Amino acid sequence: MGKGATTREAIVSQALDRAVQVGLSGLSLGPLADDLNLSKSGLFAHFKSKETLQLAVLQEAINRFTARVVEPGLRTPRGRARMELLIHRWFDWIEGEPGMRGCLFSVAAQEYDDRPGAIHDLLVGSQLQWQETLARMAADLPRGGPLPADMCQQVAFEVTGSVLAFQQQTKLFKAPKARAWAETAVARILDDAANAV
Amino acid sequence: MGKGATTREAIVSQALDRAVQVGLSGLSLGPLADDLNLSKSGLFAHFKSKETLQLAVLQEAINRFTARVVEPGLRTPRGRARMELLIHRWFDWIEGEPGMRGCLFSVAAQEYDDRPGAIHDLLVGSQLQWQETLARMAADLPRGGPLPADMCQQVAFEVTGSVLAFQQQTKLFKAPKARAWAETAVARILDDAANAV
DNA sequence: GAGTTTTTAGCACGACCGGTCGTTTTGTCT
DNA sequence: AGACAAAACGACCGGTCGTGCTAAAAACTC
């Protein structure tokens, strides 16, 4: 891998760290360049525009989420085990990757839910895809047969709610019992789904 | 009410509208002044600093939430009826006050969860208080007696999760079925709590 | 209606923003 | 080792930001 690709990766990685704290739209080139001992223009040369950098950062978060959460799930047997591993990994992701404080998706969702553009599209597309993955996994929960489609969406909705509440309790309130509450909530959701058919 | 107080209210109201879209930290004085046909310095004179304006905006959101959600709840008989009205109003709040697109609390939570200061303190304090209110209301759910404290917190957690997921589905995905999913989730949470004792 | 206080506008400041440019350094390949 | 391309630099642009200062205009008081 050439020098250019190396520093580009370093830039995106550092920008991801920063974006979690100041937001994706709050990214600013100058301080980011200082972090990496780069000049602002030297950094900028790697991306034709700020939006390109933001898109790269968001895509990096998507890749990490896929590697850390989705793929391990697909390597686990279908059914409840897969679903539980997926959610467990998701909780870990919210608590923060090593050194990374928080979840970029939640931050960007608040910034770009009503701001049209490429960032909005990439964010919504990836999140929608994850939501559909969750629903697909929910179908395998009952032993008696596949869960109906509308109930799969309901499960995906409720699991997402547990994760979002977990994040609020963890990041905003610093509540020590957050994970316990979340696990309890998820267990009941999965139990109900498993016994629904 | 004097002229000063009138325009000050108009400023805060307009600033609240803007803050929901661009964030509380993303507020900028110039465009805000233009909205109100005021000069930037004329607007600024009403607040000693930008942070003072931001605090006023956040406090205004708290006041509106209290008037629109909390107080109607307290005027409803204790028990499930009160809880359901509270949550119902909360959903309405998320869908957006007349003309106001979205919930400032969710936006600000992502911006200020790790940024110390007066805004963080006001936000966390008010949200924590609301969480405790929810838990207190949950105690009256069972007919057989008050719900134990830890289960009240669990109910508050799960209801919050439903509301957060509802917001994501509504604002980010524009999902038409969001409210139906949310109502289903809440109904099951309240049913379980009612039969727990 | 005169006088006082409050409210507003105009202007300027220093800092920072994303982005451009020409130049110099560094890496890579033969 | 020399040639060429890639990468990084530093100065700079127009613009916007929050924030003071001063004076005019408007609102309130008696």
Coordinates of C-alpha atoms (C1' of nucleotides) in Angstrom, one line a residue:
Chain A
M1 CA 0.0 0.0 0.0
G2 CA 1.4 3.3 -1.1
K3 CA 2.2 6.3 1.2
G4 CA -0.9 8.2 0.0
A5 CA -3.3 5.4 0.9
T6 CA -1.7 5.0 4.3
T7 CA -2.1 8.7 5.4
R8 CA -5.5 8.8 3.8
E9 CA -6.5 6.0 6.1
A10 CA -5.0 7.7 9.1
I11 CA -6.9 10.9 8.2
V12 CA -10.2 9.0 7.9
S13 CA -9.6 7.2 11.2
Q14 CA -8.7 10.3 13.1
A15 CA -11.6 12.2 11.5
L16 CA -14.0 9.4 12.7
D17 CA -12.8 9.9 16.2
R18 CA -13.4 13.6 16.0
A19 CA -16.7 13.3 14.2
V20 CA -18.1 11.2 17.1
Q21 CA -17.5 14.1 19.4
V22 CA -18.2 17.2 17.3
G23 CA -20.5 15.7 14.8
L24 CA -20.0 14.8 11.1
S25 CA -21.0 18.3 10.0
G26 CA -18.9 19.8 12.8
L27 CA -15.7 18.3 11.4
S28 CA -13.1 21.0 10.6
L29 CA -10.1 20.6 8.5
G30 CA -7.6 22.7 10.4
P31 CA -7.6 21.0 13.8
L32 CA -7.9 17.6 12.2
A33 CA -4.7 18.4 10.2
D34 CA -3.0 19.5 13.4
D35 CA -3.9 16.2 15.1
L36 CA -2.0 14.3 12.3
N37 CA 0.9 16.8 12.1
L38 CA -0.2 17.7 8.6
S39 CA -0.8 21.0 7.0
K40 CA -4.4 21.8 6.2
S41 CA -3.8 21.9 2.5
G42 CA -1.8 18.7 2.6
L43 CA -4.7 17.0 4.2
F44 CA -7.2 18.6 1.9
A45 CA -5.4 17.3 -1.1
H46 CA -6.5 13.8 -0.3
F47 CA -10.1 14.8 -0.8
K48 CA -11.6 17.1 -3.4
S49 CA -14.0 18.5 -0.9
K50 CA -15.0 18.4 2.8
E51 CA -18.1 16.4 1.8
T52 CA -15.9 13.7 0.3
L53 CA -14.1 13.4 3.6
Q54 CA -17.3 13.2 5.5
L55 CA -18.6 10.5 3.2
A56 CA -15.3 8.6 3.6
V57 CA -15.7 8.9 7.4
L58 CA -19.2 7.7 7.3
Q59 CA -18.3 4.8 5.0
E60 CA -15.5 3.9 7.4
A61 CA -17.9 3.7 10.3
I62 CA -20.2 1.5 8.2
N63 CA -17.3 -0.8 7.4
R64 CA -16.3 -1.1 11.0
F65 CA -19.8 -1.8 12.1
T66 CA -20.1 -4.5 9.4
A67 CA -16.8 -6.1 10.5
R68 CA -17.5 -5.8 14.2
V69 CA -21.2 -6.6 14.4
V70 CA -22.7 -8.0 11.2
E71 CA -20.1 -10.4 10.0
P72 CA -19.6 -12.2 13.3
G73 CA -23.3 -12.6 13.4
L74 CA -23.4 -14.2 10.0
R75 CA -20.8 -16.7 11.2
T76 CA -23.1 -17.8 14.0
P77 CA -25.8 -20.4 13.5
R78 CA -29.2 -19.0 12.6
G79 CA -31.9 -18.5 15.2
R80 CA -31.7 -17.1 18.6
A81 CA -28.0 -17.5 19.0
R82 CA -27.2 -15.4 16.0
M83 CA -29.7 -12.7 17.1
E84 CA -28.3 -12.6 20.5
L85 CA -24.7 -12.3 19.3
L86 CA -25.7 -9.6 16.9
I87 CA -27.4 -7.5 19.6
H88 CA -24.6 -8.2 22.1
R89 CA -22.1 -6.9 19.6
W90 CA -24.3 -3.9 18.9
F91 CA -24.3 -3.0 22.6
D92 CA -20.5 -3.3 22.6
W93 CA -20.4 -1.0 19.6
I94 CA -22.5 1.6 21.4
E95 CA -20.3 1.4 24.4
G96 CA -17.5 2.4 22.1
E97 CA -14.8 0.8 20.0
P98 CA -11.4 0.8 21.7
G99 CA -10.6 4.5 22.0
M100 CA -13.7 5.6 20.1
R101 CA -16.3 7.3 22.3
G102 CA -19.8 6.7 21.0
C103 CA -21.7 5.9 17.8
L104 CA -21.4 8.0 14.7
F105 CA -24.7 6.8 13.3
S106 CA -26.7 8.3 16.2
V107 CA -24.9 11.6 15.9
A108 CA -25.2 11.8 12.2
A109 CA -28.9 10.8 12.3
Q110 CA -29.7 13.9 14.2
E111 CA -27.7 16.1 11.9
Y112 CA -28.8 14.7 8.5
D113 CA -32.3 13.5 9.0
D114 CA -33.7 16.6 7.3
R115 CA -30.6 17.7 5.3
P116 CA -30.8 16.3 1.8
G117 CA -27.6 15.2 0.1
A118 CA -25.2 12.4 -0.4
I119 CA -24.4 12.0 3.3
H120 CA -28.1 11.7 4.1
D121 CA -28.6 9.1 1.5
L122 CA -25.6 7.0 2.5
L123 CA -26.7 7.2 6.2
V124 CA -30.3 6.4 5.6
G125 CA -29.5 3.6 3.1
S126 CA -27.0 1.9 5.5
Q127 CA -29.3 2.2 8.5
L128 CA -32.3 1.0 6.6
Q129 CA -30.3 -2.0 5.4
W130 CA -29.3 -2.8 9.0
Q131 CA -32.9 -2.5 10.0
E132 CA -33.9 -5.0 7.3
T133 CA -31.1 -7.4 8.4
L134 CA -32.4 -7.3 11.9
A135 CA -35.9 -8.1 10.7
R136 CA -34.6 -11.0 8.6
M137 CA -32.8 -12.4 11.6
A138 CA -36.0 -12.1 13.7
A139 CA -37.8 -14.5 11.3
D140 CA -35.6 -17.4 12.5
L141 CA -36.5 -16.8 16.2
P142 CA -39.4 -19.1 16.7
R143 CA -38.8 -22.8 16.7
G144 CA -42.2 -23.4 15.2
G145 CA -41.6 -21.7 11.9
P146 CA -40.7 -18.3 10.5
L147 CA -42.1 -15.3 12.2
P148 CA -44.6 -13.3 10.1
A149 CA -43.1 -10.3 8.3
D150 CA -45.0 -7.7 10.2
M151 CA -43.9 -9.2 13.5
C152 CA -40.3 -9.3 12.3
Q153 CA -40.4 -5.6 11.8
Q154 CA -42.0 -5.2 15.2
V155 CA -39.1 -7.1 16.8
A156 CA -36.6 -5.0 14.9
F157 CA -38.3 -1.9 16.1
E158 CA -38.2 -2.9 19.7
V159 CA -34.7 -4.1 19.6
T160 CA -33.6 -0.9 18.1
G161 CA -35.5 1.0 20.8
S162 CA -33.6 -1.0 23.5
V163 CA -30.3 -0.1 21.9
L164 CA -31.2 3.6 21.6
A165 CA -32.3 3.7 25.2
F166 CA -29.2 2.0 26.2
Q167 CA -27.1 4.6 24.4
Q168 CA -29.0 7.4 26.1
Q169 CA -28.6 5.9 29.5
T170 CA -24.9 5.2 28.9
K171 CA -23.7 8.3 27.1
L172 CA -26.0 11.0 28.5
F173 CA -26.8 9.7 32.0
K174 CA -23.7 7.5 32.6
A175 CA -26.2 5.1 34.3
P176 CA -24.3 2.0 35.5
K177 CA -27.4 -0.2 35.2
A178 CA -28.0 0.7 31.6
R179 CA -26.7 -2.6 30.2
A180 CA -28.7 -4.6 32.6
W181 CA -31.9 -2.9 31.7
A182 CA -31.1 -3.3 28.0
E183 CA -30.4 -7.0 28.4
T184 CA -33.6 -7.5 30.3
A185 CA -35.6 -5.7 27.7
V186 CA -34.1 -7.6 24.8
A187 CA -34.5 -10.9 26.5
R188 CA -38.2 -10.3 26.8
I189 CA -38.6 -9.2 23.2
L190 CA -36.8 -12.3 22.0
D191 CA -38.8 -14.6 24.3
D192 CA -42.1 -13.2 23.1
A193 CA -41.0 -13.6 19.5
A194 CA -39.8 -17.2 20.1
N195 CA -43.1 -18.2 21.6
A196 CA -45.3 -16.3 19.0
V197 CA -45.5 -19.1 16.5
Chain B
M1 CA -45.2 43.1 28.8
G2 CA -42.7 45.5 27.4
K3 CA -41.3 45.7 24.0
G4 CA -38.0 44.1 25.0
A5 CA -39.6 41.0 26.5
T6 CA -41.7 40.6 23.4
T7 CA -38.9 40.6 20.9
R8 CA -36.8 38.4 23.3
E9 CA -39.6 35.8 23.2
A10 CA -39.8 36.0 19.5
I11 CA -36.0 35.5 19.2
V12 CA -36.1 32.5 21.5
S13 CA -39.0 31.0 19.6
Q14 CA -37.4 31.4 16.3
A15 CA -34.1 30.2 17.6
L16 CA -35.8 27.1 18.9
D17 CA -37.2 26.4 15.4
R18 CA -33.7 26.8 13.9
A19 CA -32.0 24.8 16.7
V20 CA -34.1 21.7 15.9
Q21 CA -32.7 21.7 12.4
V22 CA -29.1 22.8 12.8
G23 CA -28.5 21.8 16.4
L24 CA -28.2 23.9 19.5
S25 CA -24.5 24.4 19.0
G26 CA -25.1 25.1 15.3
L27 CA -27.2 28.2 16.1
S28 CA -25.7 31.2 14.4
L29 CA -26.7 34.8 15.2
G30 CA -26.6 36.4 11.8
P31 CA -29.2 34.3 9.9
L32 CA -31.3 34.2 13.1
A33 CA -31.4 38.0 13.1
D34 CA -32.3 38.0 9.4
D35 CA -35.3 35.8 10.1
L36 CA -36.6 38.3 12.5
N37 CA -35.6 41.5 10.6
L38 CA -33.2 42.4 13.3
S39 CA -29.6 43.4 13.0
K40 CA -27.1 40.9 14.4
S41 CA -26.0 43.3 17.1
G42 CA -29.6 44.3 17.9
L43 CA -30.4 40.7 18.6
F44 CA -27.2 40.1 20.4
A45 CA -27.9 42.9 22.9
H46 CA -30.7 40.8 24.3
F47 CA -28.3 38.2 25.5
K48 CA -24.8 38.7 26.9
S49 CA -23.5 35.8 25.0
K50 CA -24.4 33.0 22.6
E51 CA -24.5 30.5 25.4
T52 CA -27.1 32.6 27.2
L53 CA -29.3 32.4 24.1
Q54 CA -28.7 28.6 23.8
L55 CA -29.7 28.2 27.5
A56 CA -32.8 30.2 26.9
V57 CA -33.7 28.1 23.9
L58 CA -33.2 24.9 25.8
Q59 CA -35.2 26.2 28.7
E60 CA -38.0 27.2 26.3
A61 CA -38.1 23.7 25.0
I62 CA -38.3 22.3 28.5
N63 CA -41.1 24.7 29.3
R64 CA -43.1 23.7 26.2
F65 CA -42.5 20.0 27.0
T66 CA -43.8 20.5 30.5
A67 CA -46.8 22.4 29.3
R68 CA -47.6 20.0 26.4
V69 CA -46.8 16.6 28.0
V70 CA -46.2 16.6 31.7
E71 CA -48.9 19.0 33.0
P72 CA -51.8 17.3 31.1
G73 CA -50.6 14.1 32.5
L74 CA -50.7 15.4 36.1
R75 CA -54.3 16.4 35.4
T76 CA -55.3 12.8 34.6
P77 CA -56.1 10.2 37.2
R78 CA -53.2 8.1 38.4
G79 CA -52.5 4.7 37.0
R80 CA -52.6 3.4 33.5
A81 CA -54.7 6.3 32.1
R82 CA -52.1 8.9 33.2
M83 CA -49.2 6.8 31.9
E84 CA -50.9 6.3 28.5
L85 CA -51.8 10.0 28.1
L86 CA -48.2 10.9 29.0
I87 CA -46.7 8.6 26.4
H88 CA -49.3 9.6 23.8
R89 CA -48.5 13.3 24.3
W90 CA -44.8 12.4 24.1
F91 CA -45.3 10.8 20.8
D92 CA -47.1 13.9 19.6
W93 CA -44.2 15.9 20.8
I94 CA -41.8 13.8 18.8
E95 CA -43.9 14.1 15.7
G96 CA -43.4 17.8 16.1
E97 CA -45.2 20.8 17.7
P98 CA -47.2 22.8 15.2
G99 CA -44.6 24.2 12.8
M100 CA -41.7 22.7 14.8
R101 CA -39.9 19.8 13.1
G102 CA -38.5 17.4 15.6
C103 CA -37.3 17.3 19.2
L104 CA -34.6 19.5 20.5
F105 CA -33.7 17.2 23.3
S106 CA -32.6 14.4 21.0
V107 CA -30.5 16.7 19.0
A108 CA -28.9 18.4 21.9
A109 CA -28.3 15.0 23.6
Q110 CA -26.0 14.0 20.8
E111 CA -24.2 17.3 20.9
Y112 CA -23.7 17.8 24.6
D113 CA -23.4 14.3 26.1
D114 CA -19.6 14.7 26.3
R115 CA -19.3 18.5 26.3
P116 CA -19.2 19.9 29.8
G117 CA -20.9 23.2 30.7
A118 CA -24.1 24.8 31.6
I119 CA -26.0 23.5 28.6
H120 CA -25.0 19.9 29.4
D121 CA -26.0 20.3 33.0
L122 CA -29.4 21.8 32.1
L123 CA -30.1 19.2 29.5
V124 CA -29.0 16.2 31.6
G125 CA -30.9 17.6 34.7
S126 CA -34.1 18.0 32.9
Q127 CA -34.0 14.7 31.1
L128 CA -33.0 12.9 34.3
Q129 CA -36.0 14.5 36.0
W130 CA -38.3 13.4 33.2
Q131 CA -36.9 9.9 33.5
E132 CA -37.7 9.9 37.2
T133 CA -41.2 11.2 36.5
L134 CA -41.8 8.3 34.2
A135 CA -40.5 5.8 36.7
R136 CA -42.8 7.3 39.4
M137 CA -45.8 7.0 37.1
A138 CA -44.9 3.4 36.4
A139 CA -45.3 2.6 40.1
D140 CA -49.1 3.1 39.8
L141 CA -49.5 0.7 36.9
P142 CA -50.4 -2.6 38.7
R143 CA -53.8 -2.9 40.3
G144 CA -52.3 -5.1 43.0
G145 CA -50.0 -2.5 44.5
P146 CA -47.0 -0.3 43.7
L147 CA -44.5 -1.7 41.3
P148 CA -41.0 -2.3 42.9
A149 CA -38.6 0.5 42.2
D150 CA -36.2 -1.5 40.0
M151 CA -39.1 -2.6 37.8
C152 CA -40.3 1.1 37.6
Q153 CA -36.9 2.0 36.2
Q154 CA -37.1 -0.9 33.8
V155 CA -40.5 0.3 32.5
A156 CA -39.1 3.9 32.1
F157 CA -36.2 2.5 30.2
E158 CA -38.3 0.5 27.8
V159 CA -40.9 3.2 27.2
T160 CA -38.0 5.6 26.4
G161 CA -36.7 3.1 24.0
S162 CA -40.0 2.9 22.2
V163 CA -40.1 6.7 21.9
L164 CA -36.5 6.9 20.6
A165 CA -37.1 4.1 18.1
F166 CA -40.3 5.9 17.1
Q167 CA -38.4 9.1 16.5
Q168 CA -35.7 7.3 14.4
Q169 CA -38.4 5.6 12.2
T170 CA -40.3 8.8 11.8
K171 CA -37.6 11.4 11.3
L172 CA -34.8 9.3 9.6
F173 CA -36.8 6.7 7.7
K174 CA -40.1 8.5 7.3
A175 CA -41.7 5.1 8.0
P176 CA -45.5 5.4 8.0
K177 CA -46.0 2.4 10.3
A178 CA -43.7 3.9 13.0
R179 CA -46.5 5.0 15.3
A180 CA -48.3 1.7 15.1
W181 CA -45.1 -0.2 16.0
A182 CA -44.5 2.2 18.9
E183 CA -48.1 1.8 20.2
T184 CA -47.8 -1.9 20.1
A185 CA -44.5 -1.9 21.9
V186 CA -45.8 0.4 24.6
A187 CA -49.0 -1.6 25.1
R188 CA -47.0 -4.7 25.8
I189 CA -44.7 -2.9 28.2
L190 CA -47.6 -1.5 30.2
D191 CA -49.5 -4.8 30.1
D192 CA -46.6 -6.7 31.5
A193 CA -46.1 -4.1 34.2
A194 CA -49.8 -4.1 35.1
N195 CA -49.7 -7.9 35.6
A196 CA -46.4 -8.0 37.4
V197 CA -47.8 -7.5 40.9
Chain C
dG1 C1' -44.6 66.8 25.9
dA2 C1' -39.9 66.6 28.2
dG3 C1' -36.7 63.5 30.0
dT4 C1' -34.9 59.0 31.0
dT5 C1' -34.3 54.4 30.0
dT6 C1' -34.5 50.7 26.8
dT7 C1' -33.9 48.9 22.4
dT8 C1' -31.8 48.8 18.0
dA9 C1' -28.5 49.8 14.1
dG10 C1' -23.9 50.5 12.3
dC11 C1' -19.4 49.4 12.3
dA12 C1' -15.2 47.0 13.3
dC13 C1' -12.3 43.5 15.4
dG14 C1' -9.9 39.1 15.5
dA15 C1' -10.5 34.3 14.9
dC16 C1' -11.7 30.6 12.1
dC17 C1' -13.8 28.5 8.1
dG18 C1' -13.4 25.6 3.4
dG19 C1' -10.9 26.0 -0.5
dT20 C1' -7.0 27.4 -4.2
dC21 C1' -2.4 28.1 -5.7
dG22 C1' 2.5 27.6 -6.8
dT23 C1' 6.3 25.5 -4.8
dT24 C1' 9.1 22.2 -2.5
dT25 C1' 9.9 17.9 -0.6
dT26 C1' 9.5 13.0 -0.7
dG27 C1' 8.7 8.6 -2.6
dT28 C1' 8.9 5.3 -6.5
dC29 C1' 10.5 3.1 -10.6
dT30 C1' 13.8 2.0 -14.0
Chain D
dA1 C1' 21.6 7.5 -10.0
dG2 C1' 18.5 10.1 -12.4
dA3 C1' 13.6 11.1 -13.9
dC4 C1' 9.1 11.5 -13.0
dA5 C1' 5.0 11.5 -10.2
dA6 C1' 3.0 11.8 -5.7
dA7 C1' 2.5 14.2 -1.6
dA8 C1' 3.0 17.8 1.6
dC9 C1' 3.7 22.7 2.6
dG10 C1' 2.7 27.7 3.4
dA11 C1' 0.7 31.7 2.0
dC12 C1' -3.5 33.4 0.9
dC13 C1' -8.6 34.2 -0.6
dG14 C1' -13.5 35.5 0.4
dG15 C1' -16.6 34.7 3.7
dT16 C1' -18.8 33.9 8.3
dC17 C1' -18.5 33.5 13.1
dG18 C1' -19.2 35.6 18.0
dT19 C1' -18.5 39.8 20.3
dG20 C1' -17.5 44.4 21.6
dC21 C1' -18.4 49.9 21.1
dT22 C1' -21.0 54.0 20.0
dA23 C1' -24.7 56.6 18.6
dA24 C1' -29.4 57.0 17.0
dA25 C1' -34.1 55.8 17.6
dA26 C1' -37.8 54.2 20.0
dA27 C1' -40.4 53.2 24.2
dC28 C1' -41.8 54.2 28.7
dT29 C1' -42.4 57.5 32.8
dC30 C1' -44.1 61.5 34.9

